[in-house]
């Protein structure tokens, strides 16, 4: 399964006094990658929520290799690990514009019914789109 890649520039507010990206910002970068990955399938978080489905993160693993700094242009590559069921798992790589690996990550999210707060299977419309692409 291919990586979906987004790029953006590090903002000053995301850094500490040394100009290094604060580690707590990385989960937001991963979320940006997931949102855009879904968008490539014509699906948005907003539409899923409107259909009564939420996707809370149940596991997050981050491995830092090198610091990102203010004004760096970084890219977040997001890859689906396997066909989703009740859970959906992603691997990530974050690089700077020189191509240096800054971080690797993995997240697992669960498909949840917003009303019952119970786990549910991945919606068929998303599974169909994933299977058609592979």
CSV table of N, CA, C and O in Angstrom, one decimal:
chain,number,residue,atom,x,y,z
A,1,UNK,N,0.8,-1.2,0.0
A,1,UNK,CA,0.0,0.0,0.0
A,1,UNK,C,0.9,1.2,0.0
A,1,UNK,O,1.8,1.3,0.8
A,2,UNK,N,0.6,2.2,-0.9
A,2,UNK,CA,1.4,3.4,-1.1
A,2,UNK,C,1.2,4.4,0.1
A,2,UNK,O,0.2,4.5,0.7
A,3,UNK,N,2.3,5.2,0.2
A,3,UNK,CA,2.3,6.3,1.1
A,3,UNK,C,1.5,7.4,0.5
A,3,UNK,O,1.7,7.7,-0.7
A,4,UNK,N,0.8,8.2,1.3
A,4,UNK,CA,0.2,9.4,0.9
A,4,UNK,C,1.0,10.5,1.6
A,4,UNK,O,1.3,10.4,2.8
A,5,UNK,N,1.5,11.5,0.9
A,5,UNK,CA,2.4,12.5,1.4
A,5,UNK,C,1.8,13.9,1.4
A,5,UNK,O,1.2,14.3,0.4
A,6,UNK,N,2.0,14.6,2.5
A,6,UNK,CA,1.6,16.0,2.6
A,6,UNK,C,2.9,16.8,3.1
A,6,UNK,O,3.7,16.2,3.7
A,7,UNK,N,3.0,18.0,2.7
A,7,UNK,CA,4.1,18.9,3.1
A,7,UNK,C,3.6,20.2,3.7
A,7,UNK,O,2.6,20.7,3.2
A,8,UNK,N,4.3,20.7,4.7
A,8,UNK,CA,4.0,22.0,5.2
A,8,UNK,C,5.2,22.6,6.0
A,8,UNK,O,6.1,21.8,6.2
A,9,UNK,N,5.2,23.8,6.2
A,9,UNK,CA,6.3,24.5,6.9
A,9,UNK,C,6.0,24.6,8.4
A,9,UNK,O,4.9,24.9,8.8
A,10,UNK,N,7.0,24.4,9.2
A,10,UNK,CA,7.0,24.5,10.6
A,10,UNK,C,6.8,26.0,11.0
A,10,UNK,O,7.5,26.8,10.6
A,11,UNK,N,5.7,26.2,11.8
A,11,UNK,CA,5.4,27.6,12.3
A,11,UNK,C,6.2,27.9,13.6
A,11,UNK,O,6.5,27.0,14.4
A,12,UNK,N,6.5,29.1,13.8
A,12,UNK,CA,7.2,29.5,15.0
A,12,UNK,C,6.5,29.1,16.3
A,12,UNK,O,7.2,28.6,17.2
A,13,UNK,N,5.2,29.1,16.3
A,13,UNK,CA,4.4,28.8,17.5
A,13,UNK,C,4.6,27.3,17.9
A,13,UNK,O,4.3,26.9,19.0
A,14,UNK,N,5.1,26.5,17.0
A,14,UNK,CA,5.2,25.0,17.2
A,14,UNK,C,6.6,24.7,17.8
A,14,UNK,O,6.8,23.5,18.1
A,15,UNK,N,7.4,25.7,18.0
A,15,UNK,CA,8.7,25.4,18.5
A,15,UNK,C,9.0,25.9,19.9
A,15,UNK,O,8.2,26.7,20.5
A,16,UNK,N,10.0,25.4,20.6
A,16,UNK,CA,10.4,25.8,21.9
A,16,UNK,C,11.4,27.0,21.8
A,16,UNK,O,11.6,27.5,20.7
A,17,UNK,N,12.0,27.4,22.9
A,17,UNK,CA,12.9,28.5,22.9
A,17,UNK,C,14.2,28.2,22.1
A,17,UNK,O,14.8,29.2,21.7
A,18,UNK,N,14.5,27.0,21.8
A,18,UNK,CA,15.6,26.6,21.0
A,18,UNK,C,15.3,26.6,19.5
A,18,UNK,O,16.1,26.3,18.7
A,19,UNK,N,14.0,26.8,19.1
A,19,UNK,CA,13.6,26.8,17.8
A,19,UNK,C,13.3,25.4,17.3
A,19,UNK,O,13.1,25.1,16.1
A,20,UNK,N,13.3,24.4,18.2
A,20,UNK,CA,13.0,23.0,17.9
A,20,UNK,C,11.5,22.7,18.1
A,20,UNK,O,10.9,23.2,19.0
A,21,UNK,N,10.9,21.9,17.2
A,21,UNK,CA,9.5,21.6,17.3
A,21,UNK,C,9.3,20.8,18.6
A,21,UNK,O,10.0,19.8,18.9
A,22,UNK,N,8.3,21.3,19.4
A,22,UNK,CA,7.9,20.7,20.6
A,22,UNK,C,7.3,19.3,20.3
A,22,UNK,O,6.5,19.2,19.4
A,23,UNK,N,7.7,18.3,21.1
A,23,UNK,CA,7.3,16.9,20.7
A,23,UNK,C,5.8,16.7,20.8
A,23,UNK,O,5.3,15.9,20.0
A,24,UNK,N,5.1,17.5,21.5
A,24,UNK,CA,3.6,17.4,21.6
A,24,UNK,C,2.9,17.8,20.3
A,24,UNK,O,1.7,17.5,20.2
A,25,UNK,N,3.6,18.4,19.4
A,25,UNK,CA,3.0,18.8,18.1
A,25,UNK,C,2.9,17.6,17.1
A,25,UNK,O,2.1,17.7,16.2
A,26,UNK,N,3.8,16.6,17.3
A,26,UNK,CA,3.8,15.6,16.3
A,26,UNK,C,2.5,14.8,16.1
A,26,UNK,O,2.1,14.5,15.0
A,27,UNK,N,1.8,14.5,17.2
A,27,UNK,CA,0.5,13.8,17.0
A,27,UNK,C,-0.5,14.6,16.1
A,27,UNK,O,-1.2,14.1,15.3
A,28,UNK,N,-0.4,16.0,16.1
A,28,UNK,CA,-1.2,16.8,15.2
A,28,UNK,C,-0.7,16.6,13.8
A,28,UNK,O,-1.6,16.6,12.9
A,29,UNK,N,0.6,16.5,13.6
A,29,UNK,CA,1.1,16.3,12.2
A,29,UNK,C,0.6,14.9,11.7
A,29,UNK,O,0.3,14.8,10.5
A,30,UNK,N,0.6,13.9,12.6
A,30,UNK,CA,0.1,12.6,12.1
A,30,UNK,C,-1.4,12.7,11.8
A,30,UNK,O,-1.8,12.1,10.8
A,31,UNK,N,-2.2,13.4,12.6
A,31,UNK,CA,-3.6,13.6,12.3
A,31,UNK,C,-3.8,14.3,10.9
A,31,UNK,O,-4.6,13.9,10.1
A,32,UNK,N,-2.9,15.3,10.6
A,32,UNK,CA,-3.0,15.9,9.3
A,32,UNK,C,-2.8,14.9,8.2
A,32,UNK,O,-3.5,14.9,7.2
A,33,UNK,N,-1.8,14.0,8.4
A,33,UNK,CA,-1.5,13.0,7.4
A,33,UNK,C,-2.7,12.0,7.2
A,33,UNK,O,-3.1,11.7,6.1
A,34,UNK,N,-3.3,11.6,8.4
A,34,UNK,CA,-4.5,10.7,8.3
A,34,UNK,C,-5.7,11.4,7.6
A,34,UNK,O,-6.4,10.7,6.8
A,35,UNK,N,-6.0,12.6,7.9
A,35,UNK,CA,-7.1,13.3,7.3
A,35,UNK,C,-6.9,13.4,5.8
A,35,UNK,O,-7.8,13.1,5.0
A,36,UNK,N,-5.7,13.7,5.4
A,36,UNK,CA,-5.4,13.8,3.9
A,36,UNK,C,-5.4,12.4,3.3
A,36,UNK,O,-5.8,12.3,2.1
A,37,UNK,N,-5.0,11.4,4.0
A,37,UNK,CA,-5.0,10.0,3.5
A,37,UNK,C,-6.5,9.7,3.2
A,37,UNK,O,-6.8,9.2,2.1
A,38,UNK,N,-7.4,9.9,4.1
A,38,UNK,CA,-8.8,9.6,3.9
A,38,UNK,C,-9.4,10.4,2.8
A,38,UNK,O,-10.2,9.9,2.0
A,39,UNK,N,-8.9,11.7,2.7
A,39,UNK,CA,-9.4,12.6,1.6
A,39,UNK,C,-9.1,12.0,0.2
A,39,UNK,O,-9.9,12.2,-0.7
A,40,UNK,N,-8.0,11.3,0.1
A,40,UNK,CA,-7.6,10.7,-1.2
A,40,UNK,C,-8.7,9.7,-1.7
A,40,UNK,O,-8.7,9.3,-2.8
A,41,UNK,N,-9.4,9.2,-0.7
A,41,UNK,CA,-10.5,8.2,-1.0
A,41,UNK,C,-11.9,8.9,-1.1
A,41,UNK,O,-12.9,8.2,-1.2
A,42,UNK,N,-11.9,10.2,-1.1
A,42,UNK,CA,-13.1,10.9,-1.1
A,42,UNK,C,-13.9,10.8,0.2
A,42,UNK,O,-15.1,11.0,0.2
A,43,UNK,N,-13.2,10.6,1.3
A,43,UNK,CA,-13.9,10.5,2.6
A,43,UNK,C,-13.3,11.5,3.5
A,43,UNK,O,-12.1,11.7,3.5
A,44,UNK,N,-14.1,12.2,4.3
A,44,UNK,CA,-13.6,13.1,5.3
A,44,UNK,C,-14.0,12.7,6.7
A,44,UNK,O,-15.0,12.0,6.9
A,45,UNK,N,-13.2,13.1,7.7
A,45,UNK,CA,-13.6,12.9,9.1
A,45,UNK,C,-15.0,13.5,9.3
A,45,UNK,O,-15.8,12.9,10.0
A,46,UNK,N,-15.2,14.7,8.8
A,46,UNK,CA,-16.5,15.4,9.0
A,46,UNK,C,-17.7,14.5,8.5
A,46,UNK,O,-18.7,14.3,9.2
A,47,UNK,N,-17.5,13.9,7.3
A,47,UNK,CA,-18.6,13.1,6.7
A,47,UNK,C,-18.8,11.8,7.6
A,47,UNK,O,-19.9,11.4,7.7
A,48,UNK,N,-17.7,11.3,8.1
A,48,UNK,CA,-17.8,10.1,8.9
A,48,UNK,C,-18.6,10.4,10.2
A,48,UNK,O,-19.5,9.7,10.6
A,49,UNK,N,-18.3,11.6,10.8
A,49,UNK,CA,-19.0,12.0,12.0
A,49,UNK,C,-20.4,12.3,11.7
A,49,UNK,O,-21.3,12.0,12.5
A,50,UNK,N,-20.7,12.9,10.6
A,50,UNK,CA,-22.1,13.1,10.2
A,50,UNK,C,-22.9,11.8,10.0
A,50,UNK,O,-24.1,11.8,10.2
A,51,UNK,N,-22.2,10.7,9.7
A,51,UNK,CA,-22.8,9.4,9.6
A,51,UNK,C,-22.7,8.6,10.9
A,51,UNK,O,-22.9,7.4,10.9
A,52,UNK,N,-22.3,9.3,12.0
A,52,UNK,CA,-22.4,8.7,13.3
A,52,UNK,C,-21.2,7.8,13.7
A,52,UNK,O,-21.2,7.0,14.6
A,53,UNK,N,-20.0,8.0,12.9
A,53,UNK,CA,-18.8,7.3,13.2
A,53,UNK,C,-17.7,8.2,13.7
A,53,UNK,O,-17.5,9.2,13.1
A,54,UNK,N,-17.0,7.8,14.8
A,54,UNK,CA,-15.9,8.5,15.2
A,54,UNK,C,-14.7,7.6,15.2
A,54,UNK,O,-14.8,6.4,15.2
A,55,UNK,N,-13.5,8.2,15.1
A,55,UNK,CA,-12.2,7.4,15.1
A,55,UNK,C,-11.3,7.8,16.1
A,55,UNK,O,-10.3,8.5,15.9
A,56,UNK,N,-11.5,7.4,17.4
A,56,UNK,CA,-10.5,7.8,18.4
A,56,UNK,C,-9.2,7.0,18.3
A,56,UNK,O,-9.2,5.9,17.9
A,57,UNK,N,-8.1,7.7,18.6
A,57,UNK,CA,-6.8,7.1,18.6
A,57,UNK,C,-6.7,6.2,19.9
A,57,UNK,O,-7.0,6.6,21.0
A,58,UNK,N,-6.3,4.9,19.7
A,58,UNK,CA,-6.2,4.0,20.8
A,58,UNK,C,-4.8,3.6,21.1
A,58,UNK,O,-4.5,3.1,22.2
A,59,UNK,N,-3.9,3.9,20.2
A,59,UNK,CA,-2.5,3.7,20.3
A,59,UNK,C,-1.7,4.6,19.5
A,59,UNK,O,-2.0,4.9,18.4
A,60,UNK,N,-0.6,5.1,20.1
A,60,UNK,CA,0.3,6.1,19.4
A,60,UNK,C,1.7,5.8,19.8
A,60,UNK,O,2.0,5.7,21.0
A,61,UNK,N,2.6,5.6,18.8
A,61,UNK,CA,4.0,5.3,19.0
A,61,UNK,C,4.8,6.3,18.1
A,61,UNK,O,4.5,6.4,16.9
A,62,UNK,N,5.7,7.0,18.7
A,62,UNK,CA,6.5,7.9,18.0
A,62,UNK,C,8.0,7.7,18.3
A,62,UNK,O,8.4,7.5,19.5
A,63,UNK,N,8.8,7.7,17.3
A,63,UNK,CA,10.3,7.5,17.4
A,63,UNK,C,10.9,8.7,16.8
A,63,UNK,O,10.8,8.8,15.6
A,64,UNK,N,11.6,9.5,17.6
A,64,UNK,CA,12.3,10.7,17.1
A,64,UNK,C,13.7,10.3,16.7
A,64,UNK,O,14.5,9.7,17.4
A,65,UNK,N,14.1,10.8,15.5
A,65,UNK,CA,15.4,10.5,14.9
A,65,UNK,C,16.2,11.8,14.9
A,65,UNK,O,17.4,11.8,15.1
A,66,UNK,N,15.6,12.9,14.5
A,66,UNK,CA,16.3,14.2,14.3
A,66,UNK,C,15.3,15.3,14.5
A,66,UNK,O,14.1,15.1,14.2
A,67,UNK,N,15.7,16.4,15.1
A,67,UNK,CA,14.8,17.5,15.4
A,67,UNK,C,14.3,18.2,14.1
A,67,UNK,O,15.1,18.5,13.2
A,68,UNK,N,13.1,18.6,14.1
A,68,UNK,CA,12.5,19.5,13.1
A,68,UNK,C,12.6,20.9,13.8
A,68,UNK,O,12.5,21.1,15.0
A,69,UNK,N,12.9,21.9,13.0
A,69,UNK,CA,13.1,23.3,13.5
A,69,UNK,C,12.3,24.3,12.8
A,69,UNK,O,11.7,24.0,11.7
A,70,UNK,N,12.1,25.4,13.4
A,70,UNK,CA,11.3,26.5,12.8
A,70,UNK,C,11.7,26.7,11.3
A,70,UNK,O,12.8,26.8,10.9
A,71,UNK,N,10.7,26.9,10.5
A,71,UNK,CA,10.7,27.2,9.1
A,71,UNK,C,11.1,26.0,8.2
A,71,UNK,O,11.2,26.2,7.0
A,72,UNK,N,11.4,24.8,8.8
A,72,UNK,CA,11.6,23.6,8.0
A,72,UNK,C,10.4,23.3,7.2
A,72,UNK,O,9.2,23.5,7.7
A,73,UNK,N,10.6,22.9,6.0
A,73,UNK,CA,9.5,22.3,5.2
A,73,UNK,C,9.6,20.8,5.4
A,73,UNK,O,10.5,20.2,5.0
A,74,UNK,N,8.5,20.3,6.1
A,74,UNK,CA,8.5,18.9,6.3
A,74,UNK,C,7.4,18.2,5.6
A,74,UNK,O,6.5,18.8,5.2
A,75,UNK,N,7.6,16.9,5.4
A,75,UNK,CA,6.6,16.0,4.8
A,75,UNK,C,6.2,14.9,5.7
A,75,UNK,O,7.1,14.4,6.4
A,76,UNK,N,5.0,14.6,5.7
A,76,UNK,CA,4.4,13.5,6.5
A,76,UNK,C,3.9,12.5,5.5
A,76,UNK,O,3.0,12.8,4.7
A,77,UNK,N,4.5,11.3,5.5
A,77,UNK,CA,4.0,10.2,4.7
A,77,UNK,C,3.2,9.3,5.5
A,77,UNK,O,3.6,8.8,6.6
A,78,UNK,N,2.0,9.0,5.1
A,78,UNK,CA,1.0,8.1,5.8
A,78,UNK,C,0.7,6.9,5.0
A,78,UNK,O,0.4,7.0,3.8
A,79,UNK,N,0.8,5.7,5.6
A,79,UNK,CA,0.6,4.5,4.9
A,79,UNK,C,-0.3,3.6,5.8
A,79,UNK,O,-0.1,3.4,7.0
A,80,UNK,N,-1.4,3.0,5.2
A,80,UNK,CA,-2.2,2.1,5.8
A,80,UNK,C,-1.4,0.8,6.0
A,80,UNK,O,-0.8,0.3,5.0
A,81,UNK,N,-1.5,0.2,7.2
A,81,UNK,CA,-0.7,-1.0,7.5
A,81,UNK,C,-1.4,-2.2,6.9
A,81,UNK,O,-0.7,-3.1,6.3
A,82,UNK,N,-2.7,-2.4,7.1
A,82,UNK,CA,-3.4,-3.5,6.6
A,82,UNK,C,-4.9,-3.1,6.4
A,82,UNK,O,-5.3,-2.1,6.9
A,83,UNK,N,-5.6,-4.0,5.7
A,83,UNK,CA,-7.1,-3.7,5.5
A,83,UNK,C,-7.7,-3.5,6.9
A,83,UNK,O,-7.6,-4.4,7.8
A,84,UNK,N,-8.5,-2.4,7.1
A,84,UNK,CA,-9.1,-2.2,8.4
A,84,UNK,C,-10.2,-3.1,8.7
A,84,UNK,O,-10.9,-3.6,7.8
A,85,UNK,N,-10.5,-3.4,10.0
A,85,UNK,CA,-11.7,-4.1,10.4
A,85,UNK,C,-12.4,-3.2,11.5
A,85,UNK,O,-13.0,-2.2,11.1
A,86,UNK,N,-12.3,-3.5,12.7
A,86,UNK,CA,-12.8,-2.6,13.8
A,86,UNK,C,-11.7,-1.5,14.1
A,86,UNK,O,-12.0,-0.5,14.5
A,87,UNK,N,-10.5,-1.9,13.7
A,87,UNK,CA,-9.4,-0.9,13.9
A,87,UNK,C,-8.8,-0.6,12.6
A,87,UNK,O,-8.9,-1.4,11.6
A,88,UNK,N,-8.1,0.6,12.5
A,88,UNK,CA,-7.4,1.0,11.4
A,88,UNK,C,-6.0,1.5,11.8
A,88,UNK,O,-5.9,2.2,12.8
A,89,UNK,N,-5.0,0.9,11.2
A,89,UNK,CA,-3.6,1.2,11.6
A,89,UNK,C,-2.8,1.9,10.5
A,89,UNK,O,-2.9,1.5,9.4
A,90,UNK,N,-2.0,2.9,10.9
A,90,UNK,CA,-1.2,3.6,10.0
A,90,UNK,C,0.3,3.7,10.5
A,90,UNK,O,0.5,3.8,11.7
A,91,UNK,N,1.2,3.6,9.5
A,91,UNK,CA,2.6,3.9,9.7
A,91,UNK,C,2.9,5.3,9.1
A,91,UNK,O,2.3,5.7,8.1
A,92,UNK,N,3.8,6.0,9.7
A,92,UNK,CA,4.2,7.3,9.2
A,92,UNK,C,5.7,7.5,9.1
A,92,UNK,O,6.4,6.9,9.9
A,93,UNK,N,6.1,8.3,8.2
A,93,UNK,CA,7.5,8.8,8.2
A,93,UNK,C,7.4,10.3,8.0
A,93,UNK,O,6.7,10.8,7.2
A,94,UNK,N,8.3,11.0,8.8
A,94,UNK,CA,8.4,12.5,8.7
A,94,UNK,C,9.8,12.8,8.3
A,94,UNK,O,10.7,12.4,8.9
A,95,UNK,N,9.9,13.6,7.2
A,95,UNK,CA,11.2,14.0,6.6
A,95,UNK,C,11.3,15.5,6.5
A,95,UNK,O,10.3,16.1,6.3
A,96,UNK,N,12.5,16.0,6.5
A,96,UNK,CA,12.7,17.4,6.2
A,96,UNK,C,12.9,17.5,4.7
A,96,UNK,O,12.9,16.5,3.9
A,97,UNK,N,13.1,18.8,4.2
A,97,UNK,CA,13.2,18.9,2.7
A,97,UNK,C,14.5,18.4,2.2
A,97,UNK,O,14.6,18.2,1.0
A,98,UNK,N,15.5,18.1,3.0
A,98,UNK,CA,16.7,17.5,2.6
A,98,UNK,C,16.5,16.0,2.5
A,98,UNK,O,17.5,15.3,2.1
A,99,UNK,N,15.4,15.5,2.9
A,99,UNK,CA,15.1,14.1,2.8
A,99,UNK,C,15.5,13.3,4.0
A,99,UNK,O,15.4,12.1,4.1
A,100,UNK,N,16.0,14.0,5.1
A,100,UNK,CA,16.4,13.4,6.3
A,100,UNK,C,15.2,12.9,7.1
A,100,UNK,O,14.3,13.6,7.2
A,101,UNK,N,15.3,11.7,7.6
A,101,UNK,CA,14.2,11.1,8.4
A,101,UNK,C,14.2,11.8,9.8
A,101,UNK,O,15.2,11.7,10.5
A,102,UNK,N,13.1,12.4,10.1
A,102,UNK,CA,13.0,13.1,11.4
A,102,UNK,C,12.3,12.2,12.5
A,102,UNK,O,12.7,12.3,13.6
A,103,UNK,N,11.3,11.5,12.0
A,103,UNK,CA,10.6,10.6,13.0
A,103,UNK,C,9.8,9.5,12.2
A,103,UNK,O,9.5,9.7,11.0
A,104,UNK,N,9.6,8.4,12.9
A,104,UNK,CA,8.7,7.4,12.4
A,104,UNK,C,7.6,7.3,13.5
A,104,UNK,O,7.8,7.6,14.7
A,105,UNK,N,6.4,6.8,13.1
A,105,UNK,CA,5.3,6.7,14.0
A,105,UNK,C,4.3,5.6,13.5
A,105,UNK,O,4.4,5.2,12.4
A,106,UNK,N,3.5,5.3,14.5
A,106,UNK,CA,2.4,4.3,14.2
A,106,UNK,C,1.2,4.7,15.1
A,106,UNK,O,1.4,5.1,16.2
A,107,UNK,N,0.0,4.7,14.5
A,107,UNK,CA,-1.2,4.9,15.2
A,107,UNK,C,-2.2,3.8,14.9
A,107,UNK,O,-2.2,3.3,13.8
A,108,UNK,N,-3.0,3.5,15.9
A,108,UNK,CA,-4.1,2.6,15.7
A,108,UNK,C,-5.4,3.4,16.2
A,108,UNK,O,-5.3,4.0,17.3
A,109,UNK,N,-6.4,3.4,15.4
A,109,UNK,CA,-7.7,4.0,15.7
A,109,UNK,C,-8.8,3.0,15.7
A,109,UNK,O,-8.7,2.0,15.0
A,110,UNK,N,-9.8,3.2,16.4
A,110,UNK,CA,-11.0,2.3,16.4
A,110,UNK,C,-12.2,3.0,15.8
A,110,UNK,O,-12.4,4.2,16.1
A,111,UNK,N,-12.9,2.3,15.0
A,111,UNK,CA,-14.2,2.8,14.5
A,111,UNK,C,-15.2,2.7,15.6
A,111,UNK,O,-15.4,1.6,16.1
A,112,UNK,N,-15.9,3.8,16.0
A,112,UNK,CA,-16.8,3.8,17.1
A,112,UNK,C,-18.1,4.4,16.6
A,112,UNK,O,-18.1,5.4,15.9
A,113,UNK,N,-19.2,3.8,17.1
A,113,UNK,CA,-20.5,4.4,16.9
A,113,UNK,C,-20.7,5.5,17.9
A,113,UNK,O,-20.5,5.3,19.1
A,114,UNK,N,-21.0,6.7,17.4
A,114,UNK,CA,-21.0,7.9,18.2
A,114,UNK,C,-22.1,7.8,19.3
A,114,UNK,O,-22.0,8.4,20.4
A,115,UNK,N,-23.2,7.2,19.0
A,115,UNK,CA,-24.3,7.1,19.9
A,115,UNK,C,-24.1,6.1,21.0
A,115,UNK,O,-24.2,6.4,22.2
A,116,UNK,N,-23.8,4.9,20.6
A,116,UNK,CA,-23.6,3.8,21.6
A,116,UNK,C,-22.2,3.8,22.3
A,116,UNK,O,-22.0,3.1,23.3
A,117,UNK,N,-21.2,4.5,21.6
A,117,UNK,CA,-19.8,4.5,22.1
A,117,UNK,C,-19.2,3.1,22.1
A,117,UNK,O,-18.4,2.8,22.8
A,118,UNK,N,-19.8,2.3,21.2
A,118,UNK,CA,-19.3,0.9,21.0
A,118,UNK,C,-18.5,0.8,19.7
A,118,UNK,O,-18.8,1.4,18.7
A,119,UNK,N,-17.5,-0.1,19.7
A,119,UNK,CA,-16.7,-0.4,18.5
A,119,UNK,C,-17.6,-1.0,17.4
A,119,UNK,O,-18.6,-1.7,17.7
A,120,UNK,N,-17.3,-0.6,16.1
A,120,UNK,CA,-18.1,-1.1,15.0
A,120,UNK,C,-17.0,-1.4,13.9
A,120,UNK,O,-15.9,-1.0,14.0
A,121,UNK,N,-17.5,-2.1,12.9
A,121,UNK,CA,-16.6,-2.5,11.8
A,121,UNK,C,-16.4,-1.3,10.9
A,121,UNK,O,-17.2,-0.4,10.8
A,122,UNK,N,-15.3,-1.3,10.2
A,122,UNK,CA,-15.0,-0.2,9.2
A,122,UNK,C,-16.2,-0.2,8.2
A,122,UNK,O,-16.7,-1.2,7.7
A,123,UNK,N,-16.6,1.1,7.9
A,123,UNK,CA,-17.8,1.2,7.0
A,123,UNK,C,-17.4,0.6,5.6
A,123,UNK,O,-16.3,0.7,5.1
A,124,UNK,N,-18.4,-0.1,5.0
A,124,UNK,CA,-18.3,-0.7,3.7
A,124,UNK,C,-17.8,0.2,2.6
A,124,UNK,O,-17.0,-0.1,1.8
A,125,UNK,N,-18.3,1.5,2.7
A,125,UNK,CA,-18.0,2.4,1.6
A,125,UNK,C,-16.5,2.7,1.6
A,125,UNK,O,-15.8,2.9,0.6
A,126,UNK,N,-15.8,2.7,2.8
A,126,UNK,CA,-14.4,2.9,2.9
A,126,UNK,C,-13.6,1.7,2.5
A,126,UNK,O,-12.7,1.8,1.7
A,127,UNK,N,-14.1,0.5,3.0
A,127,UNK,CA,-13.4,-0.7,2.6
A,127,UNK,C,-13.5,-0.9,1.0
A,127,UNK,O,-12.5,-1.3,0.5
A,128,UNK,N,-14.6,-0.6,0.4
A,128,UNK,CA,-14.7,-0.7,-1.0
A,128,UNK,C,-13.7,0.1,-1.7
A,128,UNK,O,-13.0,-0.3,-2.7
A,129,UNK,N,-13.5,1.4,-1.3
A,129,UNK,CA,-12.6,2.3,-1.9
A,129,UNK,C,-11.1,1.8,-1.7
A,129,UNK,O,-10.3,1.9,-2.6
A,130,UNK,N,-10.8,1.3,-0.5
A,130,UNK,CA,-9.5,0.8,-0.3
A,130,UNK,C,-9.2,-0.4,-1.1
A,130,UNK,O,-8.1,-0.5,-1.7
A,131,UNK,N,-10.1,-1.3,-1.2
A,131,UNK,CA,-9.9,-2.5,-2.0
A,131,UNK,C,-9.8,-2.2,-3.5
A,131,UNK,O,-9.0,-2.9,-4.2
A,132,UNK,N,-10.5,-1.2,-4.0
A,132,UNK,CA,-10.4,-0.9,-5.4
A,132,UNK,C,-9.1,-0.3,-5.8
A,132,UNK,O,-8.6,-0.4,-6.9
A,133,UNK,N,-8.5,0.4,-4.8
A,133,UNK,CA,-7.2,1.0,-5.1
A,133,UNK,C,-6.0,0.0,-5.0
A,133,UNK,O,-5.0,0.2,-5.7
A,134,UNK,N,-6.2,-1.1,-4.3
A,134,UNK,CA,-5.1,-2.0,-4.2
A,134,UNK,C,-5.1,-3.1,-5.2
A,134,UNK,O,-6.0,-3.5,-5.8
